[in-house]
C-alpha cells in the first residue's frame, strides 16, 4: 500500500546552516551595494531596467527565495525523471543528514537571478545527479557539477530554477574562451562583466559554507 512506499521529496540538496545563511545574505547585500555604486555598472544599467536613465534598487530587484541551499536533485515528488533512482542511490542514503562544507567560489548576477557558484569536492560530486548539465544544455559538454549553486534571489516573476541555467550560460561563455571585461578589483574579489547584464565576482578567498545534506518536502 502507499504507506509502505518511500515518499520522494520536492528536492534533495545541501541546506546551509542558519548562522551561515545570514552571513551569506549580508555578504550578497554588501556586494549589491558596492556594485550599484560603480560607474561601470551604471553604464550597463539598462540591462536591468530596459531604460537608460532609470534607477534600480538591486536589493529590492532580487527577491528572497527562502532557505538558502544548493539543490542536488530536483525530484518534484517523484515526477522528475530519475528521481526514484536518485532517492534509492546508496550514496544518497549513506550521506543523508550528514554535514558537509560547500566551497563558494563566485557570486554572480544577471537581470533574472543572483547566485553563488559552488565548487563541489570529489566526495560531494558523488551526490550530484547524472545529466544535470546535459538536461539543461544538451548541445554542450559542460563539466559535471558546473551547475551547482545557491540561489540568493530572483527578479519578480522568475523561478529559482533559472539561477542554474544562468550559471551554465556563464560557464559556457568561459568555456568558449570569453574572458569578459575585467572591471574592477573589489575588496571581495575581482569583478567581470560578460555582457547582457551578466556580472561575476570571483571571490579572492573562497567562502566555506557548512551545510547539511537533506531533502525538502514542502
Ligand atoms: P534552485 O536550485 O536554483 O534554487 C525548489 O523549486 C528548488 O528546486 C529550488 O531550489 C529550485 O532552484 C530547484 N529547482 C526547481 N526546478 C528545478 C529543475 N527543473 N531542475 C533543477 N532544479 C530545480
mmCIF file of C-alpha atoms and ligand atoms in Angstrom:
data_model
loop_
_atom_site.group_PDB
_atom_site.id
_atom_site.type_symbol
_atom_site.label_atom_id
_atom_site.label_comp_id
_atom_site.label_asym_id
_atom_site.label_seq_id
_atom_site.Cartn_x
_atom_site.Cartn_y
_atom_site.Cartn_z
ATOM 1 C CA UNK A 1 0.000 0.000 0.000
ATOM 2 C CA UNK A 2 1.013 3.673 -0.227
ATOM 3 C CA UNK A 3 2.209 3.793 3.373
ATOM 4 C CA UNK A 4 4.985 1.314 2.679
ATOM 5 C CA UNK A 5 6.369 3.325 -0.202
ATOM 6 C CA UNK A 6 9.195 5.799 0.321
ATOM 7 C CA UNK A 7 7.975 9.349 -0.146
ATOM 8 C CA UNK A 8 10.083 11.195 -2.691
ATOM 9 C CA UNK A 9 10.701 14.850 -1.786
ATOM 10 C CA UNK A 10 10.426 18.006 -3.857
ATOM 11 C CA UNK A 11 14.209 18.114 -3.963
ATOM 12 C CA UNK A 12 17.429 16.912 -2.305
ATOM 13 C CA UNK A 13 20.262 19.262 -1.516
ATOM 14 C CA UNK A 14 22.683 20.796 0.952
ATOM 15 C CA UNK A 15 20.983 23.202 3.346
ATOM 16 C CA UNK A 16 23.210 25.972 4.667
ATOM 17 C CA UNK A 17 23.423 26.324 8.441
ATOM 18 C CA UNK A 18 21.169 29.163 9.674
ATOM 19 C CA UNK A 19 24.018 31.309 11.012
ATOM 20 C CA UNK A 20 25.859 30.982 7.727
ATOM 21 C CA UNK A 21 22.732 31.873 5.748
ATOM 22 C CA UNK A 22 22.729 35.229 7.498
ATOM 23 C CA UNK A 23 26.418 35.709 6.761
ATOM 24 C CA UNK A 24 25.988 34.942 3.066
ATOM 25 C CA UNK A 25 22.914 37.145 2.766
ATOM 26 C CA UNK A 26 24.763 40.099 4.244
ATOM 27 C CA UNK A 27 27.758 39.395 2.005
ATOM 28 C CA UNK A 28 25.462 39.462 -1.047
ATOM 29 C CA UNK A 29 23.833 42.631 0.220
ATOM 30 C CA UNK A 30 27.213 44.364 0.576
ATOM 31 C CA UNK A 31 28.171 43.202 -2.896
ATOM 32 C CA UNK A 32 24.983 44.626 -4.444
ATOM 33 C CA UNK A 33 25.517 47.898 -2.623
ATOM 34 C CA UNK A 34 29.074 48.185 -3.933
ATOM 35 C CA UNK A 35 28.048 47.163 -7.439
ATOM 36 C CA UNK A 36 25.231 49.706 -7.611
ATOM 37 C CA UNK A 37 27.725 52.480 -6.853
ATOM 38 C CA UNK A 38 30.185 51.566 -9.619
ATOM 39 C CA UNK A 39 30.294 53.682 -12.768
ATOM 40 C CA UNK A 40 30.864 50.527 -14.818
ATOM 41 C CA UNK A 41 27.623 49.088 -13.508
ATOM 42 C CA UNK A 42 25.670 52.297 -14.026
ATOM 43 C CA UNK A 43 26.872 52.281 -17.626
ATOM 44 C CA UNK A 44 25.089 48.959 -18.181
ATOM 45 C CA UNK A 45 22.061 49.699 -16.019
ATOM 46 C CA UNK A 46 19.662 49.419 -18.959
ATOM 47 C CA UNK A 47 20.374 45.648 -18.926
ATOM 48 C CA UNK A 48 18.305 45.610 -15.752
ATOM 49 C CA UNK A 49 15.800 48.386 -16.321
ATOM 50 C CA UNK A 50 15.297 48.314 -20.066
ATOM 51 C CA UNK A 51 15.749 52.087 -19.950
ATOM 52 C CA UNK A 52 18.971 54.074 -19.845
ATOM 53 C CA UNK A 53 18.275 56.624 -17.165
ATOM 54 C CA UNK A 54 16.119 54.658 -14.770
ATOM 55 C CA UNK A 55 17.365 53.866 -11.274
ATOM 56 C CA UNK A 56 17.284 50.390 -9.826
ATOM 57 C CA UNK A 57 17.430 49.233 -6.223
ATOM 58 C CA UNK A 58 19.216 45.899 -6.603
ATOM 59 C CA UNK A 59 18.314 44.755 -3.090
ATOM 60 C CA UNK A 60 14.635 45.046 -3.964
ATOM 61 C CA UNK A 61 15.143 43.837 -7.520
ATOM 62 C CA UNK A 62 16.202 40.367 -6.287
ATOM 63 C CA UNK A 63 13.543 38.796 -4.120
ATOM 64 C CA UNK A 64 14.406 36.370 -1.372
ATOM 65 C CA UNK A 65 13.643 32.729 -2.211
ATOM 66 C CA UNK A 66 13.684 31.367 1.331
ATOM 67 C CA UNK A 67 16.060 28.911 2.937
ATOM 68 C CA UNK A 68 19.479 29.013 1.285
ATOM 69 C CA UNK A 69 20.547 25.687 -0.186
ATOM 70 C CA UNK A 70 22.320 24.009 -3.068
ATOM 71 C CA UNK A 71 19.916 21.691 -4.900
ATOM 72 C CA UNK A 72 21.377 18.362 -5.975
ATOM 73 C CA UNK A 73 18.349 16.578 -7.441
ATOM 74 C CA UNK A 74 15.001 18.235 -8.174
ATOM 75 C CA UNK A 75 12.532 15.334 -7.820
ATOM 76 C CA UNK A 76 9.133 17.016 -7.943
ATOM 77 C CA UNK A 77 7.779 14.296 -5.601
ATOM 78 C CA UNK A 78 8.886 11.578 -7.995
ATOM 79 C CA UNK A 79 7.587 13.135 -11.197
ATOM 80 C CA UNK A 80 11.028 14.291 -12.374
ATOM 81 C CA UNK A 81 12.961 11.788 -14.461
ATOM 82 C CA UNK A 82 15.423 9.689 -12.464
ATOM 83 C CA UNK A 83 14.196 10.879 -9.082
ATOM 84 C CA UNK A 84 13.310 7.441 -7.710
ATOM 85 C CA UNK A 85 16.704 6.084 -8.773
ATOM 86 C CA UNK A 86 18.392 9.057 -7.117
ATOM 87 C CA UNK A 87 16.455 8.673 -3.862
ATOM 88 C CA UNK A 88 17.438 4.999 -3.736
ATOM 89 C CA UNK A 89 21.095 5.548 -4.613
ATOM 90 C CA UNK A 90 23.392 4.172 -1.884
ATOM 91 C CA UNK A 91 25.483 7.354 -1.595
ATOM 92 C CA UNK A 92 22.300 9.376 -1.041
ATOM 93 C CA UNK A 93 21.094 7.052 1.706
ATOM 94 C CA UNK A 94 24.538 6.931 3.336
ATOM 95 C CA UNK A 95 25.068 10.680 3.403
ATOM 96 C CA UNK A 96 21.535 11.748 4.289
ATOM 97 C CA UNK A 97 21.660 14.046 7.328
ATOM 98 C CA UNK A 98 25.441 14.464 7.146
ATOM 99 C CA UNK A 99 27.230 17.783 7.389
ATOM 100 C CA UNK A 100 29.464 18.921 4.561
ATOM 101 C CA UNK A 101 31.456 22.036 3.705
ATOM 102 C CA UNK A 102 30.465 23.764 0.486
ATOM 103 C CA UNK A 103 33.047 25.952 -1.235
ATOM 104 C CA UNK A 104 31.545 29.103 -2.721
ATOM 105 C CA UNK A 105 33.820 30.416 -5.460
ATOM 106 C CA UNK A 106 31.909 33.267 -7.088
ATOM 107 C CA UNK A 107 28.869 35.484 -6.743
ATOM 108 C CA UNK A 108 27.031 36.136 -9.996
ATOM 109 C CA UNK A 109 24.035 38.097 -11.166
ATOM 110 C CA UNK A 110 22.007 38.511 -14.321
ATOM 111 C CA UNK A 111 18.836 40.534 -14.983
ATOM 112 C CA UNK A 112 16.989 37.414 -13.747
ATOM 113 C CA UNK A 113 18.917 35.887 -10.864
ATOM 114 C CA UNK A 114 21.503 36.368 -8.126
ATOM 115 C CA UNK A 115 23.502 33.329 -7.008
ATOM 116 C CA UNK A 116 26.669 31.870 -5.574
ATOM 117 C CA UNK A 117 28.577 29.243 -7.524
ATOM 118 C CA UNK A 118 29.525 26.122 -5.589
ATOM 119 C CA UNK A 119 32.713 24.172 -6.358
ATOM 120 C CA UNK A 120 31.921 20.608 -5.382
ATOM 121 C CA UNK A 121 34.567 18.293 -3.943
ATOM 122 C CA UNK A 122 35.070 14.762 -5.314
ATOM 123 C CA UNK A 123 33.084 13.429 -2.394
ATOM 124 C CA UNK A 124 30.244 15.893 -2.924
ATOM 125 C CA UNK A 125 30.164 15.023 -6.628
ATOM 126 C CA UNK A 126 29.039 11.520 -5.628
ATOM 127 C CA UNK A 127 25.721 13.114 -4.717
ATOM 128 C CA UNK A 128 25.484 15.092 -7.947
ATOM 129 C CA UNK A 129 22.827 13.623 -10.277
ATOM 130 C CA UNK A 130 23.921 12.367 -13.675
ATOM 131 C CA UNK A 131 22.789 14.523 -16.549
ATOM 132 C CA UNK A 132 22.077 17.706 -14.573
ATOM 133 C CA UNK A 133 24.147 19.767 -17.022
ATOM 134 C CA UNK A 134 23.141 17.844 -20.181
ATOM 135 C CA UNK A 135 19.473 18.178 -19.279
ATOM 136 C CA UNK A 136 19.857 21.966 -19.176
ATOM 137 C CA UNK A 137 22.205 22.439 -22.133
ATOM 138 C CA UNK A 138 22.006 19.312 -24.343
ATOM 139 C CA UNK A 139 24.423 20.553 -27.026
ATOM 140 C CA UNK A 140 27.327 21.468 -24.772
ATOM 141 C CA UNK A 141 29.867 19.405 -22.867
ATOM 142 C CA UNK A 142 29.819 21.166 -19.551
ATOM 143 C CA UNK A 143 31.842 19.893 -16.589
ATOM 144 C CA UNK A 144 29.912 17.684 -14.179
ATOM 145 C CA UNK A 145 28.822 19.758 -11.211
ATOM 146 C CA UNK A 146 29.182 23.088 -13.014
ATOM 147 C CA UNK A 147 25.501 23.811 -12.414
ATOM 148 C CA UNK A 148 25.932 23.683 -8.605
ATOM 149 C CA UNK A 149 24.870 26.935 -6.942
ATOM 150 C CA UNK A 150 22.952 28.611 -4.172
ATOM 151 C CA UNK A 151 20.088 30.847 -5.331
ATOM 152 C CA UNK A 152 20.272 34.136 -3.432
ATOM 153 C CA UNK A 153 17.415 35.925 -5.148
ATOM 154 C CA UNK A 154 15.286 36.176 -8.276
ATOM 155 C CA UNK A 155 13.764 39.081 -10.173
ATOM 156 C CA UNK A 156 9.996 39.377 -9.977
ATOM 157 C CA UNK A 157 8.238 36.525 -11.757
ATOM 158 C CA UNK A 158 11.425 34.451 -12.173
ATOM 159 C CA UNK A 159 11.559 30.890 -10.795
ATOM 160 C CA UNK A 160 14.693 29.785 -8.932
ATOM 161 C CA UNK A 161 15.438 27.042 -11.489
ATOM 162 C CA UNK A 162 16.674 29.936 -13.657
ATOM 163 C CA UNK A 163 19.741 30.542 -11.438
ATOM 164 C CA UNK A 164 21.412 27.297 -12.517
ATOM 165 C CA UNK A 165 20.577 27.978 -16.155
ATOM 166 C CA UNK A 166 22.109 31.461 -15.915
ATOM 167 C CA UNK A 167 25.196 29.960 -14.291
ATOM 168 C CA UNK A 168 25.545 27.422 -17.113
ATOM 169 C CA UNK A 169 25.320 30.237 -19.664
ATOM 170 C CA UNK A 170 28.256 31.894 -17.906
ATOM 171 C CA UNK A 171 30.181 28.612 -17.701
ATOM 172 C CA UNK A 172 29.624 28.128 -21.432
ATOM 173 C CA UNK A 173 30.952 31.607 -22.210
ATOM 174 C CA UNK A 174 34.035 30.903 -20.097
ATOM 175 C CA UNK A 175 34.479 27.517 -21.776
ATOM 176 C CA UNK A 176 34.355 29.223 -25.167
ATOM 177 C CA UNK A 177 37.247 31.381 -24.029
ATOM 178 C CA UNK A 178 35.307 34.587 -23.480
ATOM 179 C CA UNK A 179 37.182 36.440 -20.806
ATOM 180 C CA UNK A 180 34.650 39.154 -20.302
ATOM 181 C CA UNK A 181 35.549 42.676 -19.374
ATOM 182 C CA UNK A 182 37.631 42.809 -16.194
ATOM 183 C CA UNK A 183 36.024 45.746 -14.476
ATOM 184 C CA UNK A 184 37.460 46.263 -11.066
ATOM 185 C CA UNK A 185 39.237 44.721 -8.109
ATOM 186 C CA UNK A 186 36.915 44.931 -5.161
ATOM 187 C CA UNK A 187 37.621 44.036 -1.574
ATOM 188 C CA UNK A 188 35.812 40.705 -2.016
ATOM 189 C CA UNK A 189 37.462 39.836 -5.322
ATOM 190 C CA UNK A 190 37.629 40.730 -8.997
ATOM 191 C CA UNK A 191 34.562 41.783 -10.937
ATOM 192 C CA UNK A 192 33.964 40.803 -14.564
ATOM 193 C CA UNK A 193 31.219 41.827 -16.977
ATOM 194 C CA UNK A 194 30.146 39.257 -19.559
ATOM 195 C CA UNK A 195 27.584 41.351 -21.422
ATOM 196 C CA UNK A 196 23.762 41.215 -21.346
ATOM 197 C CA UNK A 197 23.688 42.140 -17.664
ATOM 198 C CA UNK A 198 25.826 39.191 -16.573
ATOM 199 C CA UNK A 199 28.271 40.019 -13.780
ATOM 200 C CA UNK A 200 30.675 37.707 -11.957
ATOM 201 C CA UNK A 201 32.584 38.385 -8.769
ATOM 202 C CA UNK A 202 35.404 35.861 -8.298
ATOM 203 C CA UNK A 203 35.950 35.675 -4.587
ATOM 204 C CA UNK A 204 39.527 36.354 -3.507
ATOM 205 C CA UNK A 205 39.074 33.858 -0.727
ATOM 206 C CA UNK A 206 36.587 31.104 -1.455
ATOM 207 C CA UNK A 207 33.955 31.072 1.261
ATOM 208 C CA UNK A 208 33.345 27.801 3.066
ATOM 209 C CA UNK A 209 29.708 27.175 3.921
ATOM 210 C CA UNK A 210 28.724 24.493 6.433
ATOM 211 C CA UNK A 211 25.671 22.648 5.125
ATOM 212 C CA UNK A 212 23.566 19.576 5.805
ATOM 213 C CA UNK A 213 22.644 17.081 3.067
ATOM 214 C CA UNK A 214 18.921 16.508 3.332
ATOM 215 C CA UNK A 215 15.682 16.972 1.432
ATOM 216 C CA UNK A 216 12.690 19.293 1.285
ATOM 217 C CA UNK A 217 9.094 18.124 1.128
ATOM 218 C CA UNK A 218 7.260 21.471 1.412
HETATM 219 P P1 LIG B 1 17.487 26.416 -7.338
HETATM 220 O O1 LIG B 1 18.196 25.152 -7.051
HETATM 221 O O2 LIG B 1 18.142 27.230 -8.384
HETATM 222 O O3 LIG B 1 17.275 27.270 -6.117
HETATM 223 C C1 LIG B 1 12.548 24.125 -5.479
HETATM 224 O O4 LIG B 1 11.949 24.731 -6.555
HETATM 225 C C2 LIG B 1 14.041 24.063 -5.639
HETATM 226 O O5 LIG B 1 14.391 23.179 -6.698
HETATM 227 C C3 LIG B 1 14.680 25.382 -5.948
HETATM 228 O O6 LIG B 1 15.798 25.447 -5.130
HETATM 229 C C4 LIG B 1 14.976 25.337 -7.422
HETATM 230 O O7 LIG B 1 16.034 26.057 -7.945
HETATM 231 C C5 LIG B 1 15.118 23.863 -7.689
HETATM 232 N N1 LIG B 1 14.535 23.504 -8.990
HETATM 233 C C6 LIG B 1 13.279 23.749 -9.431
HETATM 234 N N2 LIG B 1 13.072 23.204 -10.639
HETATM 235 C C7 LIG B 1 14.226 22.597 -10.997
HETATM 236 C C8 LIG B 1 14.656 21.858 -12.141
HETATM 237 N N3 LIG B 1 13.844 21.623 -13.170
HETATM 238 N N4 LIG B 1 15.922 21.402 -12.146
HETATM 239 C C9 LIG B 1 16.755 21.625 -11.129
HETATM 240 N N5 LIG B 1 16.417 22.307 -10.019
HETATM 241 C C10 LIG B 1 15.169 22.798 -9.953
#
